CSV table of C-alpha atoms and ligand atoms in Angstrom, one decimal:
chain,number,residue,atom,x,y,z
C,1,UNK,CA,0.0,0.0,0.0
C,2,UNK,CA,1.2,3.2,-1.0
C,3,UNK,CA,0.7,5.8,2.0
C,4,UNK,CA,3.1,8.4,0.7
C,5,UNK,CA,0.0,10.5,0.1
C,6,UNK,CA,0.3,11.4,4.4
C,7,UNK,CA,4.0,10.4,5.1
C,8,UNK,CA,5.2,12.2,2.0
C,9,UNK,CA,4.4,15.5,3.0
C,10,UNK,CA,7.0,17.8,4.3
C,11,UNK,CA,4.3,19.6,6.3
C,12,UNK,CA,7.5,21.6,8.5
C,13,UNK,CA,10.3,22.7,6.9
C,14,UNK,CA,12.8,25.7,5.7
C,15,UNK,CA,12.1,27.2,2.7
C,16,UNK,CA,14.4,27.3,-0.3
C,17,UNK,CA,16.3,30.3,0.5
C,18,UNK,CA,16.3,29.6,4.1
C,19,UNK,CA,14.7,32.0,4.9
C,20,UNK,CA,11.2,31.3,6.5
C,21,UNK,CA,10.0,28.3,8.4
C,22,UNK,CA,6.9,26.9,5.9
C,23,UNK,CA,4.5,25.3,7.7
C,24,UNK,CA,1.0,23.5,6.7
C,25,UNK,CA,-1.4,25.3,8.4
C,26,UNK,CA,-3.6,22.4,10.5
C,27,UNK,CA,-6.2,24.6,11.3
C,28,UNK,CA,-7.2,24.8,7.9
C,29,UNK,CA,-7.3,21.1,7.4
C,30,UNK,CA,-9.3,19.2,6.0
C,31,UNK,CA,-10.8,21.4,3.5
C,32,UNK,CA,-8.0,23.5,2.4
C,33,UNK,CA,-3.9,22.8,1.8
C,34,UNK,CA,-2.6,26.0,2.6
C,35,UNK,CA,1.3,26.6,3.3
C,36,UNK,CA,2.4,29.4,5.6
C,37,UNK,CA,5.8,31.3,5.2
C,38,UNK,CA,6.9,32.4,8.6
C,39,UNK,CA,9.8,34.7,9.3
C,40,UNK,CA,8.6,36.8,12.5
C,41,UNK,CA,9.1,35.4,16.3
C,42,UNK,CA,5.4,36.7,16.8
C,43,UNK,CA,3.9,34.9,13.7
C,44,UNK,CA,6.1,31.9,14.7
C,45,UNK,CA,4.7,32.3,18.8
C,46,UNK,CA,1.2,32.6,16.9
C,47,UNK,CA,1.7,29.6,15.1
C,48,UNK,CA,2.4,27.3,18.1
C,49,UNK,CA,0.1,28.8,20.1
C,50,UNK,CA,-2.8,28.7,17.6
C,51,UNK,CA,-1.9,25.2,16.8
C,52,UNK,CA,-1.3,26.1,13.2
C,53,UNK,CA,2.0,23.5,13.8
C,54,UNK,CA,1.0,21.5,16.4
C,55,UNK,CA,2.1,17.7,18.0
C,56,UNK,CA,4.5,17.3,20.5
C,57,UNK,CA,7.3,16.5,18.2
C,58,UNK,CA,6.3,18.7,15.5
C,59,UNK,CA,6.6,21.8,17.8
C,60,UNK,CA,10.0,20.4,18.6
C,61,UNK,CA,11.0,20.6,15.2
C,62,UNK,CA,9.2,23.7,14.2
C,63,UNK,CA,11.0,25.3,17.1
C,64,UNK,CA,14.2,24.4,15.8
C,65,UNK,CA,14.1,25.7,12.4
C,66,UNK,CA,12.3,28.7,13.7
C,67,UNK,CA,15.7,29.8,15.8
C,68,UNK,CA,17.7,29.2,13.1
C,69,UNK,CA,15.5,31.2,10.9
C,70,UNK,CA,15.5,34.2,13.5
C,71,UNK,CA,19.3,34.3,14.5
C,72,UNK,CA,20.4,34.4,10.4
C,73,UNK,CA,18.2,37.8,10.6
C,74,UNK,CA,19.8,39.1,13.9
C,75,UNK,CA,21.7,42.4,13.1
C,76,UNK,CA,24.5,42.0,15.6
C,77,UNK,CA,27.5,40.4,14.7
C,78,UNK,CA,29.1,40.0,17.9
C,79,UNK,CA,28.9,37.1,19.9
C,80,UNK,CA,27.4,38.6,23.4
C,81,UNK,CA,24.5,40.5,21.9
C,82,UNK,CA,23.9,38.2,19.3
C,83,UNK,CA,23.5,35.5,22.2
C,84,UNK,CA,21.4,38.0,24.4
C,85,UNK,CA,19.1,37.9,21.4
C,86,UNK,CA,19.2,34.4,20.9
C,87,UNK,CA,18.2,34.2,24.2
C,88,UNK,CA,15.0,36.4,24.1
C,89,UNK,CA,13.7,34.6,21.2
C,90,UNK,CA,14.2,31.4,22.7
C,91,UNK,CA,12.3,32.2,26.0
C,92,UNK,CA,9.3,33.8,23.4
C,93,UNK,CA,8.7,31.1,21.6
C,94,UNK,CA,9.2,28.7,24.9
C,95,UNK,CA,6.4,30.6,26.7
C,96,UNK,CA,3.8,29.9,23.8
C,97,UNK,CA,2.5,26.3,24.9
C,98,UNK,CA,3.4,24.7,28.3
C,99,UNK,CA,2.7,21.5,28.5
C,100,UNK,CA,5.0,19.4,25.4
C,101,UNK,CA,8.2,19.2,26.7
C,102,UNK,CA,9.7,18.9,22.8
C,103,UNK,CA,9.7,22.4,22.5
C,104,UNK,CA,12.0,23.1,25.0
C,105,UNK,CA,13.7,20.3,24.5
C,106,UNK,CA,14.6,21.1,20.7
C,107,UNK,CA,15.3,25.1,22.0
C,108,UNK,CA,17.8,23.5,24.7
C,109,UNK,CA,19.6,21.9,22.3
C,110,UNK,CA,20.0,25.3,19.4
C,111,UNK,CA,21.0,27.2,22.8
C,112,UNK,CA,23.8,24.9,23.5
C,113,UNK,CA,24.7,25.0,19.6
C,114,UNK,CA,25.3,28.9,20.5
C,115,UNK,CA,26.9,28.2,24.1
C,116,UNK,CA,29.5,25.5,22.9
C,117,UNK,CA,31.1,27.4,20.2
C,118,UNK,CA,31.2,31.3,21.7
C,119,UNK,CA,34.5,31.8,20.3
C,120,UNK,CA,33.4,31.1,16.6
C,121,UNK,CA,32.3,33.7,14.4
C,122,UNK,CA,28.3,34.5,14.7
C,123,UNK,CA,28.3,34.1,10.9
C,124,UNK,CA,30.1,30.4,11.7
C,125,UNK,CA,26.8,29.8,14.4
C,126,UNK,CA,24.6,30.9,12.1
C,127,UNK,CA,25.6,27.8,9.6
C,128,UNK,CA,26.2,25.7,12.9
C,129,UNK,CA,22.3,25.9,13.9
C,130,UNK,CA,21.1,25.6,10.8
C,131,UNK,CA,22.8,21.7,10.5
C,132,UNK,CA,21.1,21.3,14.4
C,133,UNK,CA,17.6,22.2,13.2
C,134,UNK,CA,18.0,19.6,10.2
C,135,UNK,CA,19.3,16.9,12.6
C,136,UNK,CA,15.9,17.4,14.9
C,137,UNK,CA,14.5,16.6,12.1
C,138,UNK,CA,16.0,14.0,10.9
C,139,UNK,CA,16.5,12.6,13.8
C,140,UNK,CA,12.5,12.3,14.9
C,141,UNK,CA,12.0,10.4,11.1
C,142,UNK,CA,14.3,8.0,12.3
C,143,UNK,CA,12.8,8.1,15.4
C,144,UNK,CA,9.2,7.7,14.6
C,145,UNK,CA,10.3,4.8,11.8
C,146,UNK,CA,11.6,2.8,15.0
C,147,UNK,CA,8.7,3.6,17.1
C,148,UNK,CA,6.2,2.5,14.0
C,149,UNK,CA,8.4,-0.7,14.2
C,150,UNK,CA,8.2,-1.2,17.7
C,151,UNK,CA,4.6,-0.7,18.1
C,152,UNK,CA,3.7,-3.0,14.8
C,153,UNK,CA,5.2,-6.0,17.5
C,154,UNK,CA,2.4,-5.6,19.8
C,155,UNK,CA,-1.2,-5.8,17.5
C,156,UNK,CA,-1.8,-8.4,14.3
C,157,UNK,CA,-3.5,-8.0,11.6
C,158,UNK,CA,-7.5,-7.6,11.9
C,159,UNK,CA,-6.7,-5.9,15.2
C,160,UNK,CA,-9.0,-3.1,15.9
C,161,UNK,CA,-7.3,0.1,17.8
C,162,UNK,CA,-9.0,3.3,19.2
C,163,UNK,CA,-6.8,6.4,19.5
C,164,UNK,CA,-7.4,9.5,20.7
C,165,UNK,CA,-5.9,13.0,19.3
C,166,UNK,CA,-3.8,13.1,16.0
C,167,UNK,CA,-0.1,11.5,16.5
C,168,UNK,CA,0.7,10.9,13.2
C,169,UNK,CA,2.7,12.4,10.8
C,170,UNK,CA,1.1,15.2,10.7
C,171,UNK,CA,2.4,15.8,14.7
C,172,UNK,CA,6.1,14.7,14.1
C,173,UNK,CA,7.2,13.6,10.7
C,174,UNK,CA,6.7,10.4,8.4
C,175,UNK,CA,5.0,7.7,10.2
C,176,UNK,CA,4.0,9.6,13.4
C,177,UNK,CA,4.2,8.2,16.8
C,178,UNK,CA,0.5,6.4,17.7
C,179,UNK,CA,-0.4,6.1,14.4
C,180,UNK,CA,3.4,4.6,12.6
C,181,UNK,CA,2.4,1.1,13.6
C,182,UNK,CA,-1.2,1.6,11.9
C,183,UNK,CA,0.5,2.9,8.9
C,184,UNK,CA,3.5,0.8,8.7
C,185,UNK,CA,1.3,-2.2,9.1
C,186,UNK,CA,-1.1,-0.8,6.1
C,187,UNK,CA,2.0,-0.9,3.8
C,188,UNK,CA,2.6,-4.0,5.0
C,189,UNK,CA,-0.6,-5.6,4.2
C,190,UNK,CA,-2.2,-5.9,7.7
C,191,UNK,CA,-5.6,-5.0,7.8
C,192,UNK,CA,-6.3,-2.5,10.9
C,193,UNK,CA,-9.8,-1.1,11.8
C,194,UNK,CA,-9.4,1.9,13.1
C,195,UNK,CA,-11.7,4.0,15.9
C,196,UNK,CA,-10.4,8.0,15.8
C,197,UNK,CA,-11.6,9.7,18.7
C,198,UNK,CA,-13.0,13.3,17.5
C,199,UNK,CA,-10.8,14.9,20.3
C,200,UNK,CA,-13.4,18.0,21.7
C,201,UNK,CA,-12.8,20.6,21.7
C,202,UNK,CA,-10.5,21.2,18.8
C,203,UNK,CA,-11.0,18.0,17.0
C,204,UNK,CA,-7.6,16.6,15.7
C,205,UNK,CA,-8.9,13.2,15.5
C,206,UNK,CA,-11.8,14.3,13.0
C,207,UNK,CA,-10.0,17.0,11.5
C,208,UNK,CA,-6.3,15.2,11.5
C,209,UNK,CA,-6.5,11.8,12.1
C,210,UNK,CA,-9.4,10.5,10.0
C,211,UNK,CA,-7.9,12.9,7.2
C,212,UNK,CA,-4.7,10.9,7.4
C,213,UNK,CA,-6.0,7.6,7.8
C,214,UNK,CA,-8.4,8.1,5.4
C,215,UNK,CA,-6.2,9.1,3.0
C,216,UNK,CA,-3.7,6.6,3.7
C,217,UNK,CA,-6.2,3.7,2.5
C,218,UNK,CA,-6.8,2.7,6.6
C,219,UNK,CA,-9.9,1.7,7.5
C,220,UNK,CA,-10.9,4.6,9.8
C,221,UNK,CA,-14.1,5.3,11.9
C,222,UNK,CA,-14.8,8.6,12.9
C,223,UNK,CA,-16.3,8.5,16.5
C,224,UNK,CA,-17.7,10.9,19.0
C,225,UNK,CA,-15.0,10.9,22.4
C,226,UNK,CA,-18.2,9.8,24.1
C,227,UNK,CA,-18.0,6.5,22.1
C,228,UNK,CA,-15.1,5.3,23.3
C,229,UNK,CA,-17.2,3.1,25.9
C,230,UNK,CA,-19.9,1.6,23.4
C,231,UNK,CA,-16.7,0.1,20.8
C,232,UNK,CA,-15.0,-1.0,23.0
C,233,UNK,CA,-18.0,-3.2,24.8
C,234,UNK,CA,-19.0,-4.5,20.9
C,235,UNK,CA,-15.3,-5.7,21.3
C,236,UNK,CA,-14.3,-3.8,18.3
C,237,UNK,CA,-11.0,-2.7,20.3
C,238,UNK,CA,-8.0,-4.8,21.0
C,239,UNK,CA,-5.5,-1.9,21.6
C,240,UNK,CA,-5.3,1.8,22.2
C,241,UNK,CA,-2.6,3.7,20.9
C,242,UNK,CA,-2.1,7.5,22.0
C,243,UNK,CA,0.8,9.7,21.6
C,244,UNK,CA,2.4,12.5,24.6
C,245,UNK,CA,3.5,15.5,25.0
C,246,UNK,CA,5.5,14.7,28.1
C,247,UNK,CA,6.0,11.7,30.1
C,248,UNK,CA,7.1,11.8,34.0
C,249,UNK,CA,9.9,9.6,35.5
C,250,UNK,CA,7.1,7.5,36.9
C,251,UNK,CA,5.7,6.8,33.2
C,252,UNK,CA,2.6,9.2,34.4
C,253,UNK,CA,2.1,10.3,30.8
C,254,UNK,CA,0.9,14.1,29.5
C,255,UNK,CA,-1.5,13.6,26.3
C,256,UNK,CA,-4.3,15.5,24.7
C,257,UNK,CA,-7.4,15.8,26.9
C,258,UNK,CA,-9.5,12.7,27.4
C,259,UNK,CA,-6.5,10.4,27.0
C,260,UNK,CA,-7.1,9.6,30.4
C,261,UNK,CA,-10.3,8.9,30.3
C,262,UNK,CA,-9.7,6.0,27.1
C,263,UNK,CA,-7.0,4.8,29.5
C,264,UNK,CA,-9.7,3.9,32.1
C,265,UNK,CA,-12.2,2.7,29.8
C,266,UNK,CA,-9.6,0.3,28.4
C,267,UNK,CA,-8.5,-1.1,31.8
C,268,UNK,CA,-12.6,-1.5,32.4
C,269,UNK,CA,-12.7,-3.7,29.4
C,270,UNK,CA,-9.1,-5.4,29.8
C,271,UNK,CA,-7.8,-3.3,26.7
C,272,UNK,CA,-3.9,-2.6,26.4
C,273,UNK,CA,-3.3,0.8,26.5
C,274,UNK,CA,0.2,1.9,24.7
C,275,UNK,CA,1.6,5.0,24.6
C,276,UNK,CA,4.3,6.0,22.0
C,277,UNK,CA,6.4,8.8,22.0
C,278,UNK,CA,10.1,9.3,21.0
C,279,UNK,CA,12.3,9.8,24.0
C,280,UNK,CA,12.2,13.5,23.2
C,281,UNK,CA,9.2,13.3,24.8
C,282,UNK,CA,10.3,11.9,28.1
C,283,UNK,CA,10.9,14.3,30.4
C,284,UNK,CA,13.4,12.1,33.1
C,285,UNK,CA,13.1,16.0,35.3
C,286,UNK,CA,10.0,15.4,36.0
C,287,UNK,CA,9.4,13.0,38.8
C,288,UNK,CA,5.7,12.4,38.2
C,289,UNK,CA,2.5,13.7,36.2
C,290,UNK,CA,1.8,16.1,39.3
C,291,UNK,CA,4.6,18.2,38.1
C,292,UNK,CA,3.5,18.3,34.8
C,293,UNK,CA,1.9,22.0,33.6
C,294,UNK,CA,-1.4,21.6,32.0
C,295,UNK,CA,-2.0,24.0,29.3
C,296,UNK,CA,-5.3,25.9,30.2
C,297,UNK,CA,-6.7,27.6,26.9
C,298,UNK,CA,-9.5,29.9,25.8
C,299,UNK,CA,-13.1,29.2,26.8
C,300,UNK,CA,-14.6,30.0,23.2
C,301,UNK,CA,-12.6,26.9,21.9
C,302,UNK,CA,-15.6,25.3,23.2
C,303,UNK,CA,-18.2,27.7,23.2
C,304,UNK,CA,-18.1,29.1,20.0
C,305,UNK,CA,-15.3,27.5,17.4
C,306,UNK,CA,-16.8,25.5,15.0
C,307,UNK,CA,-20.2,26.5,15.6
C,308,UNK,CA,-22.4,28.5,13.1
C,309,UNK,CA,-23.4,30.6,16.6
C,310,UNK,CA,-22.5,30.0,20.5
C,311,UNK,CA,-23.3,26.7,22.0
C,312,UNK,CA,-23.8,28.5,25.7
C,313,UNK,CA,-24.6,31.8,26.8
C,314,UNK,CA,-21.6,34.0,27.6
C,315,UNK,CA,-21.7,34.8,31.1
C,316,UNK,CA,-21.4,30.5,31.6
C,317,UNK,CA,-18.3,29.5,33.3
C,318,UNK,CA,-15.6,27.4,31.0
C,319,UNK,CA,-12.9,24.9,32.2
C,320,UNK,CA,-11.1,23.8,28.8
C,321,UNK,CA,-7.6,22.1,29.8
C,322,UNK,CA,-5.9,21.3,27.0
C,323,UNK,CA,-4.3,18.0,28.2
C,324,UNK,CA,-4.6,15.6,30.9
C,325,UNK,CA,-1.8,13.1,33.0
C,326,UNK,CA,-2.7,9.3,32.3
C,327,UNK,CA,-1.8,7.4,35.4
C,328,UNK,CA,1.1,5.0,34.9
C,329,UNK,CA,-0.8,2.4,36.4
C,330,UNK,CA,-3.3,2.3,33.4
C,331,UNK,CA,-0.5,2.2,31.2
C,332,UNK,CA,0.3,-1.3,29.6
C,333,UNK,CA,3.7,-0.3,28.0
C,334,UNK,CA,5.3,3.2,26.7
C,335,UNK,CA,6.4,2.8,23.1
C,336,UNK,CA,9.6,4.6,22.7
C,337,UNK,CA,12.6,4.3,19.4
C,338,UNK,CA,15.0,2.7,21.9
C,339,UNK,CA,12.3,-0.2,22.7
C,340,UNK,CA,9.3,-1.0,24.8
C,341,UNK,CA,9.6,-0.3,28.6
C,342,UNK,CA,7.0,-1.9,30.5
C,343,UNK,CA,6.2,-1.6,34.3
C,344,UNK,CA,7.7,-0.3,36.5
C,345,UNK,CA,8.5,2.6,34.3
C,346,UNK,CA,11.2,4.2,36.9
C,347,UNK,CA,13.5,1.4,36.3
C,348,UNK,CA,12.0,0.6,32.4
C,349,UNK,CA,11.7,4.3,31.8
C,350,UNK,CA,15.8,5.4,33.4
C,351,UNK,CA,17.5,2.5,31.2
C,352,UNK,CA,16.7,4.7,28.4
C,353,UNK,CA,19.1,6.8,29.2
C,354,UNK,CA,21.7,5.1,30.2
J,1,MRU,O1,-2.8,20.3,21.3
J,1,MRU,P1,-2.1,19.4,20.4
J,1,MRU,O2,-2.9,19.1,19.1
J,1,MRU,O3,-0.7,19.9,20.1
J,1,MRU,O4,-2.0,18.0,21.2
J,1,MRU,C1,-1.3,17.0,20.6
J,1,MRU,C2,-1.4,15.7,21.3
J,1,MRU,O5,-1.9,15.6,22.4
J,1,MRU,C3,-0.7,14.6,20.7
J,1,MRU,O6,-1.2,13.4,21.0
J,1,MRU,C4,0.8,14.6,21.2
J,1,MRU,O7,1.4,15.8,21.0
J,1,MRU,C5,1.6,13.5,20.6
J,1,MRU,S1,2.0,13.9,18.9
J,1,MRU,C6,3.0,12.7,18.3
């Protein structure tokens, strides 16, 4: 099967000249393929916080290329105010979306691209952090291709598997995290039946994840979050697979809101519930899922977007958390490009970095 059509796509990249980040705007998807050119820190703090570019990884990657892109504009020429700007950039676009631990992660490592070679000329940097943005990159397409492989280990073919959220490659590059094995398999032959949960309020899953799958040639089913019970009681499930946007010591996991809830379900009906996530995405400073930050985000998200007129009357109170902490307990195995770690995730979880 031929699913170049979704993992073909270079949906984050630099453009030509090098000079903008271009970026496929997923808020316009899936009616309309249109490519942003981004070359300002406040279109590029728009971006992530709008979720024009959005996925754990993706971020990561769109972070990296966005530095890159800013410090070859920076005036100075000298290395202390060149790295002062750096700096202030760097904290920007950091401050835009809290919870994914990639996008600090990726602007850690194009800081210390600046801080290891300080007595090399700023034009010498310059070409220095453009190679470092490439390598995020390319490293999370290896990455995701070893996840895919991993995670392909644990279903067989005919396997039905809900997911929540889109993590494929659409939120990293290539194959994606949750749905690589799905994808892989498909070019493989195996036949997967697939559940997409819509993911309210913003609805990847319908708007990301069906579109992929669906283009892909995977049989995909579009369901309602509040669904998730009734499939999985037919016995249409035999495995969940959700990606993260940051995942504690303890393998409590970060993921898009309502993960927790599938997690629960699953263990209800004796379901495996995988996570998969690059090791990007593990976050070994955080001892557990209390000390993640939850992304708390505008109240007409679910009020008003994607509705002809308001759903509730203003003055009603909003709660709309963008993610929620899946208990490692509920967690069967986290999926990661160095191998499956299974309970307990301290010990499973610290080999990985070893
Ligand atoms: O708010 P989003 O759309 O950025 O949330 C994305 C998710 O929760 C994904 O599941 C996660 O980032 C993993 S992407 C491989």
């Amino acid at each position: 099967m031929d699913i170049s059509a979704v993992t073909g796509i270079d949906h984050v990249r630099l453009s030509d000249d090098g000079t903008a980040v271009v970026i496929l705007d997923q808020t316009e998807l899936p009616n309309r393929t249109v490519y942003l050119s981004l070359t300002e820190a406040g279109e590029m703090f728009d971006a992530i916080l709008k979720l024009r570019v959005r996925g754990a990884p993706c971020i990561g990657i769109f972070a990296g290329y966005a530095m890159y892109v800013l410090a070859s504009r920076y005036p100075e020429t000298e290395y202390a105010p060149f790295l002062e700007h750096f700096l202030a950039d760097k904290q920007y676009l950091n401050s835009s979306r809290p919870t994914a631990v990639n996008l600090s992660w990726a602007l850690q490592r194009m800081e210390g691209i600046v801080l290891a070679n300080s007595e090399k000329p700023v034009s010498e940097i310059i070409l220095l952090l453009k190679a470092e943005s490439v390598e995020i990159h390319e490293e999370d397409i290896r990455m995701c291709t070893a996840i895919a492989e991993y995670g392909l280990t644990l279903v067989k073919d005919g396997d039905g598997i809900l997911t929540h959220c889109n993590a494929g490659p659409l939120a990293t590059s290539r194959y994606g995290t949750a749905l690589g094995p799905i994808l892989m398999g498909h070019e493989r032959g195996y036949k997967f039946r697939v559940f997409s949960d819509e993911t309210r309020p913003l609805l990847q899953g319908a708007r990301l994840t069906s579109y992929e799958l669906q283009k892909a040639g995977v049989d995909v089913t579009l369901i309602c979050d509040n669904m998730a019970s009734i499939v999985m009681k037919n016995g249409w499930v035999q495995a969940c697979f959700v990606g993260c946007d940051r995942v504690a010591a303890n393998g409590d996991a970060a993921n898009k809101i309502g993960t927790s809830g599938v997690a629960i379900l699953a263990r209800h009906y004796g379901i495996p519930f995988y996570v998969l996530g690059p090791t990007s995405t593990v976050d070994m400073a955080c001892p557990t899922g209390d000390d993640i930050k939850i992304e708390l985000r505008d109240p007409d998200e679910i009020k008003k977007k994607f509705y002809a007129e308001p759903m509730a009357l203003p003055e009603v109170k909003c709660y709309n958390p963008a993610f929620d902490v899946t208990d490692h307990s509920l967690i069967t195995a986290i999926v990661t490009e160095k191998g499956i770690c299974r309970p307990p995730y301290t010990e499973s979880l610290a080999a990985l970095f070893k």
